[in-house]
mmCIF file with all atom_site columns, N, CA and C in Angstrom:
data_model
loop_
_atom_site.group_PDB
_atom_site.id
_atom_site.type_symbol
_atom_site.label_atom_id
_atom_site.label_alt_id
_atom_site.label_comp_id
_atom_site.label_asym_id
_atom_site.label_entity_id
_atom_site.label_seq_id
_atom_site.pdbx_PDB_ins_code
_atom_site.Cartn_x
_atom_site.Cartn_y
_atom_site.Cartn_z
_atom_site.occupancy
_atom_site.B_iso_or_equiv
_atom_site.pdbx_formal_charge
_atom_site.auth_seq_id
_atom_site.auth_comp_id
_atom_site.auth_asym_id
_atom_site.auth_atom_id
_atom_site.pdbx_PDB_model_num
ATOM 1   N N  . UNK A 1 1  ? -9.241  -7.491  -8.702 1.00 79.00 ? 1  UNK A N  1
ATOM 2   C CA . UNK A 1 1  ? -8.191  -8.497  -8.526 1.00 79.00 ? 1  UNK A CA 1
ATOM 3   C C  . UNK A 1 1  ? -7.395  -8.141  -7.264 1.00 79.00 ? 1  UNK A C  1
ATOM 4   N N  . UNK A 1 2  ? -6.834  -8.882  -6.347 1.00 90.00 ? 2  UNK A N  1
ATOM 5   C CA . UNK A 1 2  ? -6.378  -8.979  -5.173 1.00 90.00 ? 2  UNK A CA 1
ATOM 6   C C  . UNK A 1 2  ? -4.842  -9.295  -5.489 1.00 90.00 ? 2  UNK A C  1
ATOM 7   N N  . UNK A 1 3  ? -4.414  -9.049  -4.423 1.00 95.00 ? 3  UNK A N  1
ATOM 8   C CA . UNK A 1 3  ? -3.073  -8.921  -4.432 1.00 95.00 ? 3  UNK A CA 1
ATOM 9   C C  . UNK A 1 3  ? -2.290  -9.594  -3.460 1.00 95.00 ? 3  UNK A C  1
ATOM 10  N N  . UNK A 1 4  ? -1.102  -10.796 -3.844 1.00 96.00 ? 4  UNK A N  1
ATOM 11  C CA . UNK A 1 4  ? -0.907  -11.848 -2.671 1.00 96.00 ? 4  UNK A CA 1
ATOM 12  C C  . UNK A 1 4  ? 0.475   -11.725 -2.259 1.00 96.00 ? 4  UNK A C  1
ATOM 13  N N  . UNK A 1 5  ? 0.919   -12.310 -1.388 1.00 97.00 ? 5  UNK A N  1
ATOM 14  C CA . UNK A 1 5  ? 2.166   -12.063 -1.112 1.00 97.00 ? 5  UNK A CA 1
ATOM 15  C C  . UNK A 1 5  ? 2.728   -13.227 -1.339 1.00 97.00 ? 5  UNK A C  1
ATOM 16  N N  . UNK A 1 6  ? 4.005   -13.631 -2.198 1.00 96.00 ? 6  UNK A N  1
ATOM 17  C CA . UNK A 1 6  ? 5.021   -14.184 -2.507 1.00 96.00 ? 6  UNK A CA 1
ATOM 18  C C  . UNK A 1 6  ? 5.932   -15.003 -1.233 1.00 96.00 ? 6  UNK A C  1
ATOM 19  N N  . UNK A 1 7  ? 6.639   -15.921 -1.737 1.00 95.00 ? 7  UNK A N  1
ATOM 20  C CA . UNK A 1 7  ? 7.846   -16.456 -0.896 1.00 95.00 ? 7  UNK A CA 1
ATOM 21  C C  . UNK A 1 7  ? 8.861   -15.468 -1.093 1.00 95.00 ? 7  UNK A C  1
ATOM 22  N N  . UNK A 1 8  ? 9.062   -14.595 -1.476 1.00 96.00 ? 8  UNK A N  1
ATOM 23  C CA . UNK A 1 8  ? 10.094  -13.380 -1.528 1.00 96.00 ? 8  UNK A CA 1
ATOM 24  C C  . UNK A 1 8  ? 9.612   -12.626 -0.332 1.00 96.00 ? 8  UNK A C  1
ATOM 25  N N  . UNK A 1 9  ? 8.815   -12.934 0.161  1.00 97.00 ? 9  UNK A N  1
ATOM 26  C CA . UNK A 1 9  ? 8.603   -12.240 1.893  1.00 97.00 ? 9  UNK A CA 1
ATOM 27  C C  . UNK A 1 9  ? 9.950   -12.686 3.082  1.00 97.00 ? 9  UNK A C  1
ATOM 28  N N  . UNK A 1 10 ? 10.335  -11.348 3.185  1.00 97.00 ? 10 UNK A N  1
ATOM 29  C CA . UNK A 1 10 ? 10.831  -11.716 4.265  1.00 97.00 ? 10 UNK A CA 1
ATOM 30  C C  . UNK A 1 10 ? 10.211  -11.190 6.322  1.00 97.00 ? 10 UNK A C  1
ATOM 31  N N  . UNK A 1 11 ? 9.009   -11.482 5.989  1.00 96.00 ? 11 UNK A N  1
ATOM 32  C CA . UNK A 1 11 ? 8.342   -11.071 7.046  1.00 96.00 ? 11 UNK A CA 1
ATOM 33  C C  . UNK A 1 11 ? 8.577   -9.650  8.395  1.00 96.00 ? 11 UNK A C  1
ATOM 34  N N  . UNK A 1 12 ? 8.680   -8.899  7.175  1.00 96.00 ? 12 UNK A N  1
ATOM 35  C CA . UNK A 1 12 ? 9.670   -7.470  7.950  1.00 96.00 ? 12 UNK A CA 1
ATOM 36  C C  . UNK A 1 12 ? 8.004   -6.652  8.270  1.00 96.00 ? 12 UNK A C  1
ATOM 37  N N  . UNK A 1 13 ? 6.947   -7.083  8.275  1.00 95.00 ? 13 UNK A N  1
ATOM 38  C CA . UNK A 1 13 ? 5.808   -6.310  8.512  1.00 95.00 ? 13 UNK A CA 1
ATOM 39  C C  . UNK A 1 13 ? 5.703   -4.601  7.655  1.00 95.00 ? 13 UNK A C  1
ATOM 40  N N  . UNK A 1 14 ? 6.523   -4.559  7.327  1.00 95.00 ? 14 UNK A N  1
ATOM 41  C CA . UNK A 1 14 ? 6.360   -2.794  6.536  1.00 95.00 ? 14 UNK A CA 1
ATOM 42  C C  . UNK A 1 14 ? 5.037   -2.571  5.637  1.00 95.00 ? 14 UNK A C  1
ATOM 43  N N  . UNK A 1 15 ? 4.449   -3.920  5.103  1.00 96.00 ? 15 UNK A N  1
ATOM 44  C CA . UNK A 1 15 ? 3.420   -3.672  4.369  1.00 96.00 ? 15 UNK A CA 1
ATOM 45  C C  . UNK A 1 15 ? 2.007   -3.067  5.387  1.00 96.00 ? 15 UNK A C  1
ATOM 46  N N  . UNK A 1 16 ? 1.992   -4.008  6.365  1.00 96.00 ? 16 UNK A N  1
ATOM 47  C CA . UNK A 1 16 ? 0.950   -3.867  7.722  1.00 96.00 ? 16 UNK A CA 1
ATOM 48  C C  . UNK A 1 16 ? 0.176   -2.736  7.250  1.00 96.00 ? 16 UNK A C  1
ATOM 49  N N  . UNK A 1 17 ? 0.849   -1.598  7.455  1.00 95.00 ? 17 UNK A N  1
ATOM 50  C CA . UNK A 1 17 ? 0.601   -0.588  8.168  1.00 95.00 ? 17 UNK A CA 1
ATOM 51  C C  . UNK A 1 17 ? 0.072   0.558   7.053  1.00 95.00 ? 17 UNK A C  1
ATOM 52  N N  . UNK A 1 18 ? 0.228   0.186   5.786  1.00 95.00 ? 18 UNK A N  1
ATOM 53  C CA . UNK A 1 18 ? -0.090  0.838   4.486  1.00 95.00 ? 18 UNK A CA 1
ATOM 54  C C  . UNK A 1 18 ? -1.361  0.198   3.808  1.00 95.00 ? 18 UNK A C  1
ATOM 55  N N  . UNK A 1 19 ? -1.771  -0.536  4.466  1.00 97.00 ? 19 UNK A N  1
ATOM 56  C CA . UNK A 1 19 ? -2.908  -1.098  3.909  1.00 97.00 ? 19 UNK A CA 1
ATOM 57  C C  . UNK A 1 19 ? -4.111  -0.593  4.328  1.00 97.00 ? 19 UNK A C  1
ATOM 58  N N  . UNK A 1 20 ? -4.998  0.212   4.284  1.00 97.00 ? 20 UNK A N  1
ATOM 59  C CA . UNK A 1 20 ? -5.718  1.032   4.188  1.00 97.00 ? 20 UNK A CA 1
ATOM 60  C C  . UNK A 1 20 ? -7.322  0.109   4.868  1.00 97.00 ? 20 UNK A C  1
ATOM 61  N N  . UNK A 1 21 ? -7.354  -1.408  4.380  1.00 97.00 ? 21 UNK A N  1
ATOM 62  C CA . UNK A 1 21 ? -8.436  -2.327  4.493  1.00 97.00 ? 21 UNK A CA 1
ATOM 63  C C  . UNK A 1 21 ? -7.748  -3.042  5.694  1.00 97.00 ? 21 UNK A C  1
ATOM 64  N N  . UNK A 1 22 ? -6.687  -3.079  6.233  1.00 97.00 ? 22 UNK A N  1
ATOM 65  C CA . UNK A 1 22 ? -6.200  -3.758  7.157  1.00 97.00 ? 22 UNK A CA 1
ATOM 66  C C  . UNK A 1 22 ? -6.507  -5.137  6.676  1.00 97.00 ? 22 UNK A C  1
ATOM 67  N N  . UNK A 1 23 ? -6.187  -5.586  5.455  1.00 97.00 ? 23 UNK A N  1
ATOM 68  C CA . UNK A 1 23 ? -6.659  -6.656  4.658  1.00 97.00 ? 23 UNK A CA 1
ATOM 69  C C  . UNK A 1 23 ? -4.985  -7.943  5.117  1.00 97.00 ? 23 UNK A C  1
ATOM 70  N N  . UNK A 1 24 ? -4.096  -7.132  5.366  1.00 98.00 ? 24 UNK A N  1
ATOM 71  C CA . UNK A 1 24 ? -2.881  -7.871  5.459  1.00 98.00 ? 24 UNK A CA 1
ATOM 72  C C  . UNK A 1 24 ? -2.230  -8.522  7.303  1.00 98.00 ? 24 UNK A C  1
ATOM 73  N N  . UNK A 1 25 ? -2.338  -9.542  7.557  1.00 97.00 ? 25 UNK A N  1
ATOM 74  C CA . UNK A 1 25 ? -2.393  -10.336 8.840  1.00 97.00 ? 25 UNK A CA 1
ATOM 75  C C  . UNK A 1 25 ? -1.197  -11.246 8.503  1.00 97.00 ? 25 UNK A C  1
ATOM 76  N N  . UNK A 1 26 ? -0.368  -11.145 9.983  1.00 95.00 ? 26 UNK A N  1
ATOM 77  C CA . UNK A 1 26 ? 0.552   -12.730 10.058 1.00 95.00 ? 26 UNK A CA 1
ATOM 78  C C  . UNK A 1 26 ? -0.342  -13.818 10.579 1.00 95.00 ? 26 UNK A C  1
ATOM 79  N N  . UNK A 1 27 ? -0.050  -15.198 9.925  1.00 92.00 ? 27 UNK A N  1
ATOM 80  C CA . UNK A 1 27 ? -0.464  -16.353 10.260 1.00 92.00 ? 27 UNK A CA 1
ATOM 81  C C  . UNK A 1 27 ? 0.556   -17.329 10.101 1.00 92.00 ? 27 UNK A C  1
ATOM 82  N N  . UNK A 1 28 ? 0.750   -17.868 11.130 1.00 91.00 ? 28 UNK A N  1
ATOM 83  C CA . UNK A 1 28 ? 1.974   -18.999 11.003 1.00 91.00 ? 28 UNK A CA 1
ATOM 84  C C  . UNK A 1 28 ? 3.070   -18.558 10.699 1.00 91.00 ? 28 UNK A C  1
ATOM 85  N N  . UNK A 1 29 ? 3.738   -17.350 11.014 1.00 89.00 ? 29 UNK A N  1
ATOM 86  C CA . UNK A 1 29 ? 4.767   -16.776 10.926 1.00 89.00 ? 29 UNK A CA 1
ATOM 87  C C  . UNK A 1 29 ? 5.192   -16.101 9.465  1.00 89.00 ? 29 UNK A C  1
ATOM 88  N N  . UNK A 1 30 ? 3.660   -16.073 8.250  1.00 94.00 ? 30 UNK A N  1
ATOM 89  C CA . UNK A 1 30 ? 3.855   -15.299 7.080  1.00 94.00 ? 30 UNK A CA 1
ATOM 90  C C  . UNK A 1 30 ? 3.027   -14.333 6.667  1.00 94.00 ? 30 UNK A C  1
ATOM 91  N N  . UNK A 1 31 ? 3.416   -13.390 6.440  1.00 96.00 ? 31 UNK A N  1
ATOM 92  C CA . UNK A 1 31 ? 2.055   -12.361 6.097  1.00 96.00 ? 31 UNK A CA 1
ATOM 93  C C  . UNK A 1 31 ? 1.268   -13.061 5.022  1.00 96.00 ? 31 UNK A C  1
ATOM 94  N N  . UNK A 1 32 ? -0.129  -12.808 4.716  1.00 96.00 ? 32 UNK A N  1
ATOM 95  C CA . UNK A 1 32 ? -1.058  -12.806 4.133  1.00 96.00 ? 32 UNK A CA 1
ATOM 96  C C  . UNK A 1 32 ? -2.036  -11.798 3.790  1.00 96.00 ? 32 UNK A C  1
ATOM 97  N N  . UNK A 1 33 ? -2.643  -11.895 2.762  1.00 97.00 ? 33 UNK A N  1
ATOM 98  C CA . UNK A 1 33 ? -3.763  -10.664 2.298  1.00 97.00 ? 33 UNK A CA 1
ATOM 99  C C  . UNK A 1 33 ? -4.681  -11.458 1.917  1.00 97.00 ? 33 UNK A C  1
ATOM 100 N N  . UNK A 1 34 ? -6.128  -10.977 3.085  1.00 96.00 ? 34 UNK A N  1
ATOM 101 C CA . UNK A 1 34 ? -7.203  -11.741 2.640  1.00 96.00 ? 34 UNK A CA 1
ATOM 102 C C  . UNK A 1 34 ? -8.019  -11.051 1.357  1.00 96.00 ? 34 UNK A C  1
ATOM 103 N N  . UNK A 1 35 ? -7.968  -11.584 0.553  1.00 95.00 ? 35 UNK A N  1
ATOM 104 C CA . UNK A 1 35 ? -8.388  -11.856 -0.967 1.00 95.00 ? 35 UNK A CA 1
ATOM 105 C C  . UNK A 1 35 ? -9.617  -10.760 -1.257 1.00 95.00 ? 35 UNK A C  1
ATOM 106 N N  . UNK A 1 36 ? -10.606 -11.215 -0.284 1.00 96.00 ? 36 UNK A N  1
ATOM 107 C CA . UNK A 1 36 ? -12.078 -10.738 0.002  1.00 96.00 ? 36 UNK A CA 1
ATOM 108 C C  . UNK A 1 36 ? -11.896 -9.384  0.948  1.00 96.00 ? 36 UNK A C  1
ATOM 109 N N  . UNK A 1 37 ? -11.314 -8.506  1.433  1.00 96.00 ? 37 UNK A N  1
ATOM 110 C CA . UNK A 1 37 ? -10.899 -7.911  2.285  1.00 96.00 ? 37 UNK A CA 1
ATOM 111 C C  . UNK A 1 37 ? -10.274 -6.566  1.300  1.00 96.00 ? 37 UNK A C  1
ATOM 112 N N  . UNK A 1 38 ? -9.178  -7.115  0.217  1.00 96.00 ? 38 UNK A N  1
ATOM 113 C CA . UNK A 1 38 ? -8.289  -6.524  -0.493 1.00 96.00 ? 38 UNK A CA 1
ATOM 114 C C  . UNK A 1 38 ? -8.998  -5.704  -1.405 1.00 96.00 ? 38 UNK A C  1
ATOM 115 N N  . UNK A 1 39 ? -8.784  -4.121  -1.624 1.00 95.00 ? 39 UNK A N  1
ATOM 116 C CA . UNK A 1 39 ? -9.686  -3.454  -2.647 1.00 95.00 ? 39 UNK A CA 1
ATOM 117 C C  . UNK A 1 39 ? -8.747  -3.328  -3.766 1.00 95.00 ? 39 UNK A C  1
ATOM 118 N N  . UNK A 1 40 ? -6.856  -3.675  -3.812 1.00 94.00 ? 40 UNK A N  1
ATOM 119 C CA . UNK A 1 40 ? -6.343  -3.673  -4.709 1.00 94.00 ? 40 UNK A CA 1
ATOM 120 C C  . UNK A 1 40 ? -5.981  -2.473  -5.230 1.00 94.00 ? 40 UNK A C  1
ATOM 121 N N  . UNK A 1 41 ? -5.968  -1.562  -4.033 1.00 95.00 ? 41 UNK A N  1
ATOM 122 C CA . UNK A 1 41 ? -5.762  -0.200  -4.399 1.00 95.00 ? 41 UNK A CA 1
ATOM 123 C C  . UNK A 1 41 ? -3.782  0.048   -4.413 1.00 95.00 ? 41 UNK A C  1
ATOM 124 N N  . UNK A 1 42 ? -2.905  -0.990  -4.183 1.00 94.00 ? 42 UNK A N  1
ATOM 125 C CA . UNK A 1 42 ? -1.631  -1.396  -4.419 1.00 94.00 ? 42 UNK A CA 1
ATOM 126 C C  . UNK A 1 42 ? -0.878  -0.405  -3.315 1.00 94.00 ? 42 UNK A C  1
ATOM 127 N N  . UNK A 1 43 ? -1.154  -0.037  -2.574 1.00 95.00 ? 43 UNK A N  1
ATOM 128 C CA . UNK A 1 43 ? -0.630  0.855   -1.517 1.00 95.00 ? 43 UNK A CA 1
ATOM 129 C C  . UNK A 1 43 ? 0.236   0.205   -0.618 1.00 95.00 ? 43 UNK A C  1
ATOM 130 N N  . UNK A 1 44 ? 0.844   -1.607  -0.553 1.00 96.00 ? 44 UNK A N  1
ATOM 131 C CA . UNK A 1 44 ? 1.492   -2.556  0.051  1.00 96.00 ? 44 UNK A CA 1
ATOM 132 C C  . UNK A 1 44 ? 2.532   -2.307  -0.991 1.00 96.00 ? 44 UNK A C  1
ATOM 133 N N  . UNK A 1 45 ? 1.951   -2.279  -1.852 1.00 96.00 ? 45 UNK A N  1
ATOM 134 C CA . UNK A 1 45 ? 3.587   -2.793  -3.199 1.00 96.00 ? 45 UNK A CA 1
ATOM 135 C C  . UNK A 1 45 ? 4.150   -2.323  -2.671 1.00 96.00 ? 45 UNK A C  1
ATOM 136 N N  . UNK A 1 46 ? 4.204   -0.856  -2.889 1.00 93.00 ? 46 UNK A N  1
ATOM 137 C CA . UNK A 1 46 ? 5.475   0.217   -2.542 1.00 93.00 ? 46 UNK A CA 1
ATOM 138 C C  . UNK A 1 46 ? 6.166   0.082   -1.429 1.00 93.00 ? 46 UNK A C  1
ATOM 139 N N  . UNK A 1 47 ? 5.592   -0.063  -0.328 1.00 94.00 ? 47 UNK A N  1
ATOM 140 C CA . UNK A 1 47 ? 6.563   -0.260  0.628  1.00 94.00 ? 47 UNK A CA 1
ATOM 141 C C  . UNK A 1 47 ? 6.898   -2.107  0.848  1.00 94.00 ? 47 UNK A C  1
ATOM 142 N N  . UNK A 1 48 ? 6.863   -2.623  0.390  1.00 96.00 ? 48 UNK A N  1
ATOM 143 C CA . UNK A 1 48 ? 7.450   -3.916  0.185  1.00 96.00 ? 48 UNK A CA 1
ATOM 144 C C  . UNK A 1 48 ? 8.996   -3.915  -0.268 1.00 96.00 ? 48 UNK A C  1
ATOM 145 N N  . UNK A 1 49 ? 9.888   -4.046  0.455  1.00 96.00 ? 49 UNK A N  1
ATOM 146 C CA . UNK A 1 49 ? 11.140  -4.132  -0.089 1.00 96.00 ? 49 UNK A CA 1
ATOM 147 C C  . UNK A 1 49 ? 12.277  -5.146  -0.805 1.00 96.00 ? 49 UNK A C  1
ATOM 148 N N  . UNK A 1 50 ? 10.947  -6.222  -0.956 1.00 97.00 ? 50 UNK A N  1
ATOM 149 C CA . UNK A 1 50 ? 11.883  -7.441  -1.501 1.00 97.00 ? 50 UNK A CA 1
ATOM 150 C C  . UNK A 1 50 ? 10.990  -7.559  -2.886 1.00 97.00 ? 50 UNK A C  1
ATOM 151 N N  . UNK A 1 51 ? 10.071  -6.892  -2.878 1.00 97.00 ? 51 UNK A N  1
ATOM 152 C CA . UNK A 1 51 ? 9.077   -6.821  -4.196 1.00 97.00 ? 51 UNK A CA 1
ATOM 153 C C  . UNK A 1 51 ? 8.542   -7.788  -4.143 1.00 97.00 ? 51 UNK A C  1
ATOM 154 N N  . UNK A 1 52 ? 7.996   -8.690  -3.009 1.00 97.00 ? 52 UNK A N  1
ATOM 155 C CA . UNK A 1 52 ? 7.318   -9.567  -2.970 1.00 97.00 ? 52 UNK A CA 1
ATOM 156 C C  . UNK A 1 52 ? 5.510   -9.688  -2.558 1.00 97.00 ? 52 UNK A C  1
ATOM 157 N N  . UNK A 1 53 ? 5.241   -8.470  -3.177 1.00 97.00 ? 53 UNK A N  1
ATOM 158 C CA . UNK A 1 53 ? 3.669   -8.335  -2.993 1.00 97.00 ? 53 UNK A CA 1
ATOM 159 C C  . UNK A 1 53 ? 3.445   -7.993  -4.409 1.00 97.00 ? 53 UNK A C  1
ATOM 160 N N  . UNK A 1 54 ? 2.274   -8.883  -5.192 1.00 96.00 ? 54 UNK A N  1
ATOM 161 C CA . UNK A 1 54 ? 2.002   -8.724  -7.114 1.00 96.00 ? 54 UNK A CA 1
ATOM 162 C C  . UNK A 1 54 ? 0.417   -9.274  -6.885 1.00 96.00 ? 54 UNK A C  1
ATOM 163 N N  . UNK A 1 55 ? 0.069   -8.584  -7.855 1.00 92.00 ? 55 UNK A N  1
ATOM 164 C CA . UNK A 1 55 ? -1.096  -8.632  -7.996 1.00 92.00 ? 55 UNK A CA 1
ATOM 165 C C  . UNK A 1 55 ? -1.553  -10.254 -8.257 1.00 92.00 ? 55 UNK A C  1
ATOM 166 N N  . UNK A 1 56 ? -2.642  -10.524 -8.237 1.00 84.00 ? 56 UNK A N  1
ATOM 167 C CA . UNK A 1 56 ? -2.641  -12.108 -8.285 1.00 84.00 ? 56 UNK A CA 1
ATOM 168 C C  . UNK A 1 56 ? -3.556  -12.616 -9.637 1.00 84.00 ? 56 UNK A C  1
#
């Protein structure tokens, strides 16, 4: 199961860089996690500070 990012994003990039699959990209000014990409190993949650990254 993959893990998506919420409208509780406030596009602060902190997740980027903890993602291990480089599964997480801005598009149109919102982060995203491609689905197929994501191994769900939850290593974004934590540094997410609005708690807006949940499993999907």
């Amino acid at each position: 199961m993959a893990h998506k990012i919420n409208d509780s994003c406030v596009n602060c990039g902190s997740c980027v860089g903890d993602c291990p699959v480089e599964a997480i990209s801005e598009k149109d000014g919102q982060y995203q996690i491609d689905a197929s990409l994501c191994t769900d190993c939850g290593a974004c949650v934590g540094s997410c500070p609005t708690e807006a990254i949940v499993a999907e």
